PDB file of C-alpha atoms in Angstrom:
ATOM      1  CA  MET J   1      44.061  16.151  29.028  1.00 52.00           C
ATOM      2  CA  ARG J   2      40.661  16.896  30.558  1.00 53.00           C
ATOM      3  CA  MET J   3      40.316  19.976  28.333  1.00 47.00           C
ATOM      4  CA  LEU J   4      41.142  17.946  25.237  1.00 45.00           C
ATOM      5  CA  SER J   5      38.537  15.347  26.227  1.00 51.00           C
ATOM      6  CA  LEU J   6      35.905  18.053  26.621  1.00 45.00           C
ATOM      7  CA  ILE J   7      36.768  19.527  23.215  1.00 46.00           C
ATOM      8  CA  ALA J   8      36.568  16.088  21.583  1.00 52.00           C
ATOM      9  CA  GLY J   9      33.206  15.436  23.218  1.00 55.00           C
ATOM     10  CA  LYS J  10      31.864  18.763  22.037  1.00 51.00           C
ATOM     11  CA  ARG J  11      32.957  18.006  18.462  1.00 53.00           C
ATOM     12  CA  LYS J  12      31.102  14.727  18.593  1.00 51.00           C
ATOM     13  CA  ARG J  13      27.923  16.434  19.755  1.00 53.00           C
ATOM     14  CA  GLN J  14      28.234  18.993  16.944  1.00 51.00           C
ATOM     15  CA  ARG J  15      28.550  16.361  14.245  1.00 54.00           C
ATOM     16  CA  ARG J  16      26.209  17.134  11.372  1.00 54.00           C
ATOM     17  CA  ALA J  17      23.256  14.885  10.627  1.00 48.00           C
ATOM     18  CA  ARG J  18      23.755  12.383   7.855  1.00 58.00           C
ATOM     19  CA  PRO J  19      22.991  13.802   4.397  1.00 52.00           C
ATOM     20  CA  GLY J  20      19.413  13.100   3.343  1.00 56.00           C
ATOM     21  CA  THR J  21      18.056  12.974   6.902  1.00 73.00           C
ATOM     22  CA  GLY J  22      16.081  16.187   6.449  1.00 87.00           C
ATOM     23  CA  LEU J  23      14.466  15.055   3.224  1.00 89.00           C
ATOM     24  CA  LYS J  24      13.470  11.682   4.653  1.00 93.00           C
ATOM     25  CA  ALA J  25      11.918  13.328   7.680  1.00 94.00           C
ATOM     26  CA  LEU J  26       9.946  15.655   5.419  1.00 95.00           C
ATOM     27  CA  LEU J  27       8.844  12.764   3.206  1.00 96.00           C
ATOM     28  CA  ARG J  28       7.668  10.769   6.230  1.00 96.00           C
ATOM     29  CA  GLN J  29       5.571  13.705   7.368  1.00 96.00           C
ATOM     30  CA  ARG J  30       4.004  14.033   3.935  1.00 95.00           C
ATOM     31  CA  VAL J  31       3.315  10.300   3.767  1.00 96.00           C
ATOM     32  CA  GLU J  32       1.614  10.436   7.153  1.00 96.00           C
ATOM     33  CA  GLN J  33      -0.561  13.334   5.987  1.00 96.00           C
ATOM     34  CA  GLN J  34      -1.443  11.614   2.725  1.00 96.00           C
ATOM     35  CA  VAL J  35      -2.500   8.454   4.520  1.00 96.00           C
ATOM     36  CA  ALA J  36      -4.600  10.528   6.940  1.00 96.00           C
ATOM     37  CA  ASP J  37      -6.247  12.168   3.923  1.00 96.00           C
ATOM     38  CA  GLY J  38      -7.210   8.761   2.549  1.00 96.00           C
ATOM     39  CA  VAL J  39      -4.600   8.322  -0.154  1.00 96.00           C
ATOM     40  CA  PRO J  40      -3.870   4.573  -0.588  1.00 97.00           C
ATOM     41  CA  ARG J  41      -0.397   3.588   0.544  1.00 97.00           C
ATOM     42  CA  GLN J  42       0.157   1.820  -2.782  1.00 96.00           C
ATOM     43  CA  ALA J  43      -0.317   5.159  -4.596  1.00 96.00           C
ATOM     44  CA  VAL J  44       2.120   6.902  -2.253  1.00 97.00           C
ATOM     45  CA  TYR J  45       4.659   4.071  -2.673  1.00 97.00           C
ATOM     46  CA  SER J  46       4.422   4.236  -6.465  1.00 95.00           C
ATOM     47  CA  GLU J  47       4.858   7.992  -6.505  1.00 96.00           C
ATOM     48  CA  LEU J  48       7.928   7.811  -4.274  1.00 97.00           C
ATOM     49  CA  ARG J  49       9.518   5.287  -6.640  1.00 96.00           C
ATOM     50  CA  THR J  50       8.680   7.471  -9.612  1.00 95.00           C
ATOM     51  CA  ARG J  51      10.276  10.504  -7.983  1.00 93.00           C
ATOM     52  CA  SER J  52      13.336   8.444  -7.090  1.00 94.00           C
ATOM     53  CA  ARG J  53      13.887   7.597 -10.750  1.00 93.00           C
ATOM     54  CA  ALA J  54      13.065  11.116 -11.943  1.00 92.00           C
ATOM     55  CA  VAL J  55      15.702  12.908  -9.853  1.00 90.00           C
ATOM     56  CA  LEU J  56      18.408  10.764 -11.406  1.00 90.00           C
ATOM     57  CA  THR J  57      17.589  11.979 -14.895  1.00 89.00           C
ATOM     58  CA  ASP J  58      16.176  15.513 -14.609  1.00 82.00           C
ATOM     59  CA  GLY J  59      19.645  17.090 -14.606  1.00 78.00           C
ATOM     60  CA  THR J  60      18.653  19.810 -12.142  1.00 80.00           C
ATOM     61  CA  THR J  61      18.714  18.037  -8.780  1.00 77.00           C
ATOM     62  CA  PRO J  62      21.867  18.588  -6.722  1.00 83.00           C
ATOM     63  CA  ARG J  63      23.297  15.322  -5.419  1.00 86.00           C
ATOM     64  CA  PRO J  64      20.660  13.280  -7.301  1.00 89.00           C
ATOM     65  CA  HIS J  65      21.713   9.925  -5.849  1.00 91.00           C
ATOM     66  CA  LEU J  66      21.257  11.312  -2.348  1.00 92.00           C
ATOM     67  CA  HIS J  67      17.714  12.403  -3.188  1.00 92.00           C
ATOM     68  CA  ALA J  68      16.934   9.140  -4.968  1.00 94.00           C
ATOM     69  CA  ASN J  69      18.085   7.091  -1.996  1.00 94.00           C
ATOM     70  CA  ALA J  70      15.913   9.182   0.358  1.00 95.00           C
ATOM     71  CA  TYR J  71      12.838   8.603  -1.790  1.00 96.00           C
ATOM     72  CA  MET J  72      13.491   4.875  -2.000  1.00 97.00           C
ATOM     73  CA  ALA J  73      14.165   4.541   1.719  1.00 96.00           C
ATOM     74  CA  VAL J  74      10.788   6.054   2.588  1.00 97.00           C
ATOM     75  CA  ALA J  75       9.091   4.066  -0.196  1.00 98.00           C
ATOM     76  CA  ASP J  76      10.461   0.877   1.366  1.00 98.00           C
ATOM     77  CA  GLU J  77       9.010   1.925   4.720  1.00 98.00           C
ATOM     78  CA  VAL J  78       5.574   2.409   3.133  1.00 98.00           C
ATOM     79  CA  LEU J  79       5.770  -1.003   1.427  1.00 98.00           C
ATOM     80  CA  HIS J  80       6.903  -2.664   4.654  1.00 98.00           C
ATOM     81  CA  VAL J  81       3.677  -1.617   6.390  1.00 98.00           C
ATOM     82  CA  MET J  82       1.614  -3.488   3.788  1.00 98.00           C
ATOM     83  CA  LEU J  83       3.876  -6.537   3.655  1.00 98.00           C
ATOM     84  CA  ASP J  84       3.827  -6.767   7.446  1.00 98.00           C
ATOM     85  CA  ARG J  85       0.038  -6.768   7.405  1.00 98.00           C
ATOM     86  CA  ASN J  86       0.086  -9.810   5.128  1.00 98.00           C
ATOM     87  CA  LEU J  87       2.431 -11.599   7.512  1.00 98.00           C
ATOM     88  CA  GLN J  88       0.342 -10.634  10.532  1.00 98.00           C
ATOM     89  CA  GLY J  89      -2.796 -11.812   8.746  1.00 98.00           C
ATOM     90  CA  GLU J  90      -1.221 -15.192   7.973  1.00 98.00           C
ATOM     91  CA  ARG J  91      -0.082 -15.536  11.559  1.00 98.00           C
ATOM     92  CA  CYS J  92      -3.588 -14.762  12.825  1.00 98.00           C
ATOM     93  CA  GLU J  93      -5.037 -17.365  10.468  1.00 98.00           C
ATOM     94  CA  GLN J  94      -2.635 -19.992  11.771  1.00 98.00           C
ATOM     95  CA  GLU J  95      -3.675 -19.140  15.327  1.00 98.00           C
ATOM     96  CA  GLY J  96      -7.369 -19.279  14.487  1.00 97.00           C
ATOM     97  CA  ARG J  97      -7.934 -15.537  14.947  1.00 98.00           C
ATOM     98  CA  ILE J  98      -9.798 -15.128  11.684  1.00 98.00           C
ATOM     99  CA  ASP J  99     -11.536 -11.826  12.513  1.00 98.00           C
ATOM    100  CA  GLN J 100      -8.163 -10.208  13.224  1.00 98.00           C
ATOM    101  CA  ALA J 101      -6.708 -11.683  10.032  1.00 98.00           C
ATOM    102  CA  ILE J 102      -9.602 -10.164   8.083  1.00 98.00           C
ATOM    103  CA  ARG J 103      -8.811  -6.733   9.536  1.00 98.00           C
ATOM    104  CA  TYR J 104      -5.175  -6.949   8.421  1.00 98.00           C
ATOM    105  CA  TYR J 105      -6.079  -8.111   4.913  1.00 98.00           C
ATOM    106  CA  GLU J 106      -8.898  -5.586   4.525  1.00 98.00           C
ATOM    107  CA  ALA J 107      -6.494  -2.780   5.478  1.00 98.00           C
ATOM    108  CA  ASN J 108      -4.337  -3.754   2.510  1.00 98.00           C
ATOM    109  CA  VAL J 109      -7.367  -3.921   0.232  1.00 98.00           C
ATOM    110  CA  ALA J 110      -8.227  -0.371   1.333  1.00 97.00           C
ATOM    111  CA  ASP J 111      -4.641   0.672   0.523  1.00 97.00           C
ATOM    112  CA  ARG J 112      -4.931  -0.895  -2.964  1.00 96.00           C
ATOM    113  CA  PHE J 113      -2.006  -3.285  -2.375  1.00 96.00           C
ATOM    114  CA  TYR J 114      -0.917  -4.631  -5.756  1.00 92.00           C
ATOM    115  CA  GLY J 115      -0.048  -8.163  -4.628  1.00 92.00           C
ATOM    116  CA  MET J 116      -2.807 -10.741  -4.778  1.00 93.00           C
ATOM    117  CA  ARG J 117      -2.147 -12.273  -1.344  1.00 96.00           C
ATOM    118  CA  PRO J 118      -4.682 -10.358   0.794  1.00 98.00           C
ATOM    119  CA  TYR J 119      -7.352 -10.618  -1.894  1.00 98.00           C
ATOM    120  CA  GLU J 120      -6.914 -14.364  -2.280  1.00 97.00           C
ATOM    121  CA  ARG J 121      -6.954 -14.972   1.464  1.00 98.00           C
ATOM    122  CA  LEU J 122     -10.083 -12.852   1.935  1.00 98.00           C
ATOM    123  CA  ARG J 123     -11.822 -14.559  -0.983  1.00 98.00           C
ATOM    124  CA  LEU J 124     -11.178 -17.960   0.583  1.00 98.00           C
ATOM    125  CA  ILE J 125     -12.190 -16.801   4.075  1.00 98.00           C
ATOM    126  CA  TYR J 126     -15.398 -15.138   2.934  1.00 98.00           C
ATOM    127  CA  THR J 127     -16.354 -18.012   0.653  1.00 97.00           C
ATOM    128  CA  GLY J 128     -15.805 -20.451   3.507  1.00 96.00           C
ATOM    129  CA  GLN J 129     -18.041 -18.287   5.707  1.00 96.00           C
ATOM    130  CA  HIS J 130     -20.698 -18.137   2.940  1.00 95.00           C
ATOM    131  CA  ARG J 131     -20.233 -14.360   2.799  1.00 96.00           C
ATOM    132  CA  HIS J 132     -20.490 -14.347  -0.957  1.00 96.00           C
ATOM    133  CA  HIS J 133     -21.210 -10.635  -1.312  1.00 96.00           C
ATOM    134  CA  ASP J 134     -17.942  -9.884   0.491  1.00 97.00           C
ATOM    135  CA  ALA J 135     -16.056 -12.425  -1.609  1.00 98.00           C
ATOM    136  CA  ILE J 136     -17.450 -10.789  -4.753  1.00 97.00           C
ATOM    137  CA  ARG J 137     -16.434  -7.352  -3.454  1.00 97.00           C
ATOM    138  CA  ILE J 138     -12.865  -8.562  -2.930  1.00 98.00           C
ATOM    139  CA  CYS J 139     -12.616 -10.071  -6.409  1.00 97.00           C
ATOM    140  CA  GLN J 140     -13.870  -6.825  -7.906  1.00 96.00           C
ATOM    141  CA  ALA J 141     -11.427  -4.819  -5.802  1.00 96.00           C
ATOM    142  CA  TYR J 142      -8.515  -6.841  -7.178  1.00 95.00           C
ATOM    143  CA  LEU J 143      -9.746  -6.475 -10.759  1.00 94.00           C
ATOM    144  CA  ALA J 144     -10.129  -2.718 -10.234  1.00 93.00           C
ATOM    145  CA  LEU J 145      -6.431  -2.253  -9.402  1.00 91.00           C
ATOM    146  CA  SER J 146      -4.541  -0.018 -11.805  1.00 70.00           C
ATOM    147  CA  ASP J 147      -1.740  -2.592 -12.016  1.00 62.00           C
ATOM    148  CA  LYS J 148      -2.402  -4.657 -15.146  1.00 61.00           C
ATOM    149  CA  GLY J 149       0.829  -6.629 -15.097  1.00 65.00           C
ATOM    150  CA  ASN J 150      -0.294  -9.946 -13.619  1.00 81.00           C
ATOM    151  CA  GLU J 151      -2.786 -11.015 -16.276  1.00 86.00           C
ATOM    152  CA  PRO J 152      -2.860 -14.715 -15.263  1.00 88.00           C
ATOM    153  CA  ALA J 153      -3.877 -13.702 -11.735  1.00 90.00           C
ATOM    154  CA  ARG J 154      -6.465 -11.309 -13.089  1.00 91.00           C
ATOM    155  CA  GLU J 155      -7.922 -14.060 -15.248  1.00 93.00           C
ATOM    156  CA  THR J 156      -8.092 -16.322 -12.209  1.00 94.00           C
ATOM    157  CA  PHE J 157      -9.998 -13.672 -10.274  1.00 95.00           C
ATOM    158  CA  ARG J 158     -12.359 -13.133 -13.189  1.00 95.00           C
ATOM    159  CA  GLY J 159     -13.155 -16.839 -13.027  1.00 96.00           C
ATOM    160  CA  HIS J 160     -13.706 -16.656  -9.255  1.00 96.00           C
ATOM    161  CA  LEU J 161     -15.952 -13.629  -9.724  1.00 96.00           C
ATOM    162  CA  GLN J 162     -18.110 -15.297 -12.353  1.00 95.00           C
ATOM    163  CA  ALA J 163     -18.454 -18.415 -10.215  1.00 95.00           C
ATOM    164  CA  LEU J 164     -19.467 -16.369  -7.186  1.00 96.00           C
ATOM    165  CA  LEU J 165     -21.964 -14.325  -9.173  1.00 94.00           C
ATOM    166  CA  GLY J 166     -23.458 -17.521 -10.546  1.00 91.00           C
ATOM    167  CA  GLU J 167     -23.687 -19.090  -7.126  1.00 86.00           C
ATOM    168  CA  THR J 168     -25.283 -15.978  -5.649  1.00 85.00           C
ATOM    169  CA  GLN J 169     -27.761 -15.827  -8.507  1.00 82.00           C
ATOM    170  CA  SER J 170     -28.690 -19.425  -7.823  1.00 76.00           C
ATOM    171  CA  GLU J 171     -29.166 -18.653  -4.132  1.00 74.00           C
ATOM    172  CA  ARG J 172     -31.507 -15.787  -5.083  1.00 70.00           C
ATOM    173  CA  GLY J 173     -33.852 -18.263  -6.705  1.00 61.00           C
ATOM    174  CA  ASP J 174     -32.493 -17.722 -10.215  1.00 56.00           C
ATOM    175  CA  ARG J 175     -34.142 -14.287 -10.278  1.00 52.00           C
ATOM    176  CA  GLY J 176     -30.990 -12.718 -11.685  1.00 50.00           C
ATOM    177  CA  VAL J 177     -28.542 -10.247 -10.196  1.00 46.00           C
ATOM    178  CA  PRO J 178     -29.412  -6.550 -10.652  1.00 49.00           C
ATOM    179  CA  THR J 179     -26.860  -4.826 -12.865  1.00 41.00           C
ATOM    180  CA  ASP J 180     -26.232  -2.111 -10.291  1.00 44.00           C
ATOM    181  CA  TRP J 181     -25.495  -4.749  -7.640  1.00 43.00           C
ATOM    182  CA  ALA J 182     -23.121  -6.645  -9.923  1.00 45.00           C
ATOM    183  CA  ALA J 183     -21.032  -3.526 -10.581  1.00 43.00           C
ATOM    184  CA  PRO J 184     -17.773  -3.190  -8.621  1.00 45.00           C
ATOM    185  CA  GLN J 185     -18.580  -2.842  -4.938  1.00 45.00           C
ATOM    186  CA  ILE J 186     -15.427  -1.132  -3.731  1.00 42.00           C
ATOM    187  CA  ALA J 187     -16.787   2.121  -2.357  1.00 41.00           C
ATOM    188  CA  HIS J 188     -15.430   1.226   1.077  1.00 43.00           C
ATOM    189  CA  THR J 189     -11.845   1.365  -0.143  1.00 43.00           C
ATOM    190  CA  ARG J 190      -9.756   4.493  -0.160  1.00 48.00           C
ATOM    191  CA  GLN J 191     -10.052   6.387  -3.410  1.00 46.00           C
ATOM    192  CA  PRO J 192      -6.667   7.290  -4.891  1.00 45.00           C
ATOM    193  CA  ARG J 193      -5.708  10.950  -5.065  1.00 48.00           C
ATOM    194  CA  PRO J 194      -2.506  12.352  -6.565  1.00 43.00           C
ATOM    195  CA  PRO J 195       0.030  12.291  -3.726  1.00 46.00           C
ATOM    196  CA  HIS J 196       1.370  15.747  -2.899  1.00 51.00           C
ATOM    197  CA  LEU J 197       4.957  14.862  -2.162  1.00 52.00           C
ATOM    198  CA  PRO J 198       7.597  17.519  -1.556  1.00 53.00           C
ATOM    199  CA  THR J 199       8.848  19.420  -4.577  1.00 44.00           C
ATOM    200  CA  LEU J 200      12.571  19.889  -5.015  1.00 39.00           C
ATOM    201  CA  SER J 201      12.279  23.458  -3.804  1.00 41.00           C
ATOM    202  CA  GLU J 202      10.833  22.198  -0.511  1.00 47.00           C
ATOM    203  CA  GLU J 203      13.457  19.559   0.100  1.00 46.00           C
ATOM    204  CA  ASP J 204      16.222  19.990   2.664  1.00 45.00           C
ATOM    205  CA  PRO J 205      18.726  17.208   2.113  1.00 40.00           C
TER     206      PRO J 205
END
Protein backbone atom coordinates (compact mmCIF):
# COMPACT_ATOMS: atom_id res chain seq x y z
CA MET A 1 0.00 0.00 0.00
CA ARG A 2 2.83 2.38 0.85
CA MET A 3 4.41 1.77 -2.56
CA LEU A 4 1.11 2.50 -4.31
CA SER A 5 0.77 5.74 -2.34
CA LEU A 6 4.26 6.81 -3.38
CA ILE A 7 3.52 6.05 -7.03
CA ALA A 8 0.26 8.02 -6.88
CA GLY A 9 2.05 10.96 -5.27
CA LYS A 10 4.74 10.91 -7.94
CA ARG A 11 2.10 10.94 -10.68
CA LYS A 12 0.49 13.99 -9.11
CA ARG A 13 3.81 15.82 -9.04
CA GLN A 14 4.42 14.97 -12.69
CA ARG A 15 1.07 16.33 -13.82
CA ARG A 16 1.53 18.60 -16.82
CA ALA A 17 0.86 22.31 -16.56
CA ARG A 18 -2.49 23.47 -17.82
CA PRO A 19 -2.53 24.17 -21.57
CA GLY A 20 -1.84 27.83 -22.33
CA THR A 21 0.23 28.42 -19.20
CA GLY A 22 3.45 28.83 -21.18
CA LEU A 23 1.94 31.36 -23.57
CA LYS A 24 0.42 33.43 -20.77
CA ALA A 25 3.74 33.53 -18.94
CA LEU A 26 5.48 34.69 -22.11
CA LEU A 27 2.82 37.31 -22.76
CA ARG A 28 3.14 38.65 -19.21
CA GLN A 29 6.89 39.01 -19.67
CA ARG A 30 6.38 40.89 -22.92
CA VAL A 31 3.76 43.15 -21.36
CA GLU A 32 6.13 43.96 -18.51
CA GLN A 33 8.88 44.83 -20.99
CA GLN A 34 6.56 46.97 -23.11
CA VAL A 35 5.41 48.94 -20.07
CA ALA A 36 9.03 49.44 -19.00
CA ASP A 37 9.77 50.74 -22.52
CA GLY A 38 7.01 53.33 -22.18
CA VAL A 39 4.26 51.72 -24.24
CA PRO A 40 0.86 52.78 -22.83
CA ARG A 41 -1.05 49.94 -21.22
CA GLN A 42 -4.10 50.83 -23.30
CA ALA A 43 -2.11 50.14 -26.49
CA VAL A 44 -0.89 46.81 -25.12
CA TYR A 45 -4.43 45.88 -24.07
CA SER A 46 -5.84 46.73 -27.50
CA GLU A 47 -3.17 44.70 -29.27
CA LEU A 48 -3.80 41.66 -27.09
CA ARG A 49 -7.51 41.80 -27.92
CA THR A 50 -6.71 42.14 -31.61
CA ARG A 51 -4.43 39.12 -31.52
CA SER A 52 -7.06 37.15 -29.62
CA ARG A 53 -9.55 37.70 -32.44
CA ALA A 54 -6.98 37.13 -35.17
CA VAL A 55 -5.92 33.64 -34.06
CA LEU A 56 -9.53 32.47 -34.30
CA THR A 57 -9.71 33.32 -37.99
CA ASP A 58 -6.20 32.98 -39.44
CA GLY A 59 -6.62 29.24 -40.04
CA THR A 60 -3.00 28.46 -39.17
CA THR A 61 -2.94 28.55 -35.38
CA PRO A 62 -3.11 25.15 -33.66
CA ARG A 63 -5.74 25.08 -30.93
CA PRO A 64 -6.88 28.63 -31.75
CA HIS A 65 -9.33 28.90 -28.86
CA LEU A 66 -6.54 28.04 -26.43
CA HIS A 67 -4.39 30.85 -27.84
CA ALA A 68 -7.31 33.28 -27.93
CA ASN A 69 -8.14 32.60 -24.29
CA ALA A 70 -4.51 33.17 -23.29
CA TYR A 71 -4.42 36.53 -25.04
CA MET A 72 -7.70 37.61 -23.46
CA ALA A 73 -6.66 36.47 -19.99
CA VAL A 74 -3.53 38.63 -20.09
CA ALA A 75 -5.46 41.51 -21.68
CA ASP A 76 -7.89 41.40 -18.76
CA GLU A 77 -4.96 41.60 -16.35
CA VAL A 78 -3.66 44.71 -18.12
CA LEU A 79 -7.10 46.33 -18.02
CA HIS A 80 -7.52 45.45 -14.35
CA VAL A 81 -4.45 47.52 -13.45
CA MET A 82 -6.04 50.63 -14.96
CA LEU A 83 -9.50 49.99 -13.55
CA ASP A 84 -8.03 49.43 -10.10
CA ARG A 85 -6.26 52.79 -10.31
CA ASN A 86 -9.60 54.49 -10.88
CA LEU A 87 -11.06 52.74 -7.84
CA GLN A 88 -8.03 53.62 -5.72
CA GLY A 89 -8.24 57.22 -6.88
CA GLU A 90 -11.91 57.44 -5.92
CA ARG A 91 -11.16 55.92 -2.53
CA CYS A 92 -8.38 58.43 -1.93
CA GLU A 93 -10.71 61.29 -2.86
CA GLN A 94 -13.30 60.06 -0.38
CA GLU A 95 -10.62 59.94 2.31
CA GLY A 96 -9.35 63.42 1.48
CA ARG A 97 -6.01 62.20 0.11
CA ILE A 98 -6.22 64.28 -3.05
CA ASP A 99 -2.51 64.22 -3.93
CA GLN A 100 -2.54 60.41 -3.92
CA ALA A 101 -5.74 60.37 -5.98
CA ILE A 102 -4.05 62.62 -8.54
CA ARG A 103 -1.16 60.16 -8.82
CA TYR A 104 -3.51 57.26 -9.55
CA TYR A 105 -5.49 59.21 -12.14
CA GLU A 106 -2.39 60.67 -13.79
CA ALA A 107 -0.95 57.16 -14.15
CA ASN A 108 -4.00 56.23 -16.23
CA VAL A 109 -3.68 59.40 -18.30
CA ALA A 110 -0.07 58.41 -19.02
CA ASP A 111 -1.31 54.95 -20.07
CA ARG A 112 -3.88 56.54 -22.42
CA PHE A 113 -6.83 54.89 -20.65
CA TYR A 114 -9.85 55.15 -22.96
CA GLY A 115 -12.50 55.69 -20.27
CA MET A 116 -13.24 59.28 -19.32
CA ARG A 117 -13.25 58.72 -15.54
CA PRO A 118 -9.65 59.72 -14.66
CA TYR A 119 -9.76 62.69 -17.03
CA GLU A 120 -13.01 64.01 -15.60
CA ARG A 121 -11.86 63.61 -12.01
CA LEU A 122 -8.55 65.35 -12.73
CA ARG A 123 -10.30 68.16 -14.58
CA LEU A 124 -12.54 68.79 -11.58
CA ILE A 125 -9.67 68.53 -9.09
CA TYR A 126 -7.37 70.85 -11.02
CA THR A 127 -10.12 73.36 -11.73
CA GLY A 128 -11.03 73.40 -8.04
CA GLN A 129 -7.36 74.03 -7.21
CA HIS A 130 -7.18 76.82 -9.83
CA ARG A 131 -4.56 74.79 -11.70
CA HIS A 132 -6.06 75.72 -15.04
CA HIS A 133 -3.01 74.80 -17.12
CA ASP A 134 -3.18 71.26 -15.73
CA ALA A 135 -6.94 71.10 -16.32
CA ILE A 136 -6.37 72.20 -19.92
CA ARG A 137 -3.66 69.57 -20.35
CA ILE A 138 -6.03 66.85 -19.15
CA CYS A 139 -8.82 67.93 -21.51
CA GLN A 140 -6.37 67.91 -24.40
CA ALA A 141 -5.07 64.49 -23.38
CA TYR A 142 -8.60 63.07 -23.52
CA LEU A 143 -9.27 64.65 -26.90
CA ALA A 144 -5.97 63.26 -28.22
CA LEU A 145 -6.99 59.64 -27.54
CA SER A 146 -7.20 57.45 -30.62
CA ASP A 147 -10.60 56.14 -29.48
CA LYS A 148 -13.22 58.21 -31.29
CA GLY A 149 -16.24 56.21 -30.20
CA ASN A 150 -17.63 58.36 -27.39
CA GLU A 151 -18.42 61.52 -29.34
CA PRO A 152 -20.80 63.00 -26.71
CA ALA A 153 -18.02 62.81 -24.12
CA ARG A 154 -15.54 64.30 -26.55
CA GLU A 155 -17.91 67.17 -27.25
CA THR A 156 -18.25 67.74 -23.50
CA PHE A 157 -14.49 67.91 -23.12
CA ARG A 158 -14.22 70.31 -26.05
CA GLY A 159 -16.62 72.58 -24.20
CA HIS A 160 -14.60 72.29 -20.99
CA LEU A 161 -11.41 73.04 -22.91
CA GLN A 162 -12.81 76.15 -24.55
CA ALA A 163 -14.14 77.41 -21.22
CA LEU A 164 -10.77 76.85 -19.55
CA LEU A 165 -8.89 78.53 -22.37
CA GLY A 166 -11.23 81.49 -22.16
CA GLU A 167 -10.85 81.74 -18.40
CA THR A 168 -7.08 81.53 -18.63
CA GLN A 169 -7.03 84.17 -21.34
CA SER A 170 -9.07 86.43 -19.09
CA GLU A 171 -6.65 85.82 -16.21
CA ARG A 172 -3.76 86.82 -18.49
CA GLY A 173 -5.26 90.26 -18.88
CA ASP A 174 -6.99 89.48 -22.16
CA ARG A 175 -3.60 89.46 -23.89
CA GLY A 176 -4.48 86.26 -25.72
CA VAL A 177 -3.09 82.75 -25.46
CA PRO A 178 -0.04 81.99 -27.64
CA THR A 179 -0.87 79.41 -30.28
CA ASP A 180 2.04 77.19 -29.26
CA TRP A 181 0.81 77.21 -25.65
CA ALA A 182 -2.75 76.36 -26.67
CA ALA A 183 -1.61 73.29 -28.62
CA PRO A 184 -2.04 69.91 -26.91
CA GLN A 185 0.18 69.78 -23.85
CA ILE A 186 0.54 66.03 -23.45
CA ALA A 187 4.28 65.57 -23.82
CA HIS A 188 4.43 64.11 -20.31
CA THR A 189 2.33 61.13 -21.29
CA ARG A 190 3.74 57.92 -22.69
CA GLN A 191 3.94 57.98 -26.45
CA PRO A 192 2.41 54.87 -28.03
CA ARG A 193 4.69 52.47 -29.85
CA PRO A 194 3.62 49.32 -31.68
CA PRO A 195 3.60 46.58 -29.04
CA HIS A 196 6.00 43.74 -29.86
CA LEU A 197 3.95 40.83 -28.65
CA PRO A 198 5.01 37.24 -29.25
CA THR A 199 4.58 35.87 -32.74
CA LEU A 200 3.00 32.48 -33.19
CA SER A 201 6.41 30.95 -33.80
CA GLU A 202 7.53 32.17 -30.36
CA GLU A 203 4.54 30.87 -28.48
CA ASP A 204 4.67 27.78 -26.30
CA PRO A 205 1.12 26.87 -25.37
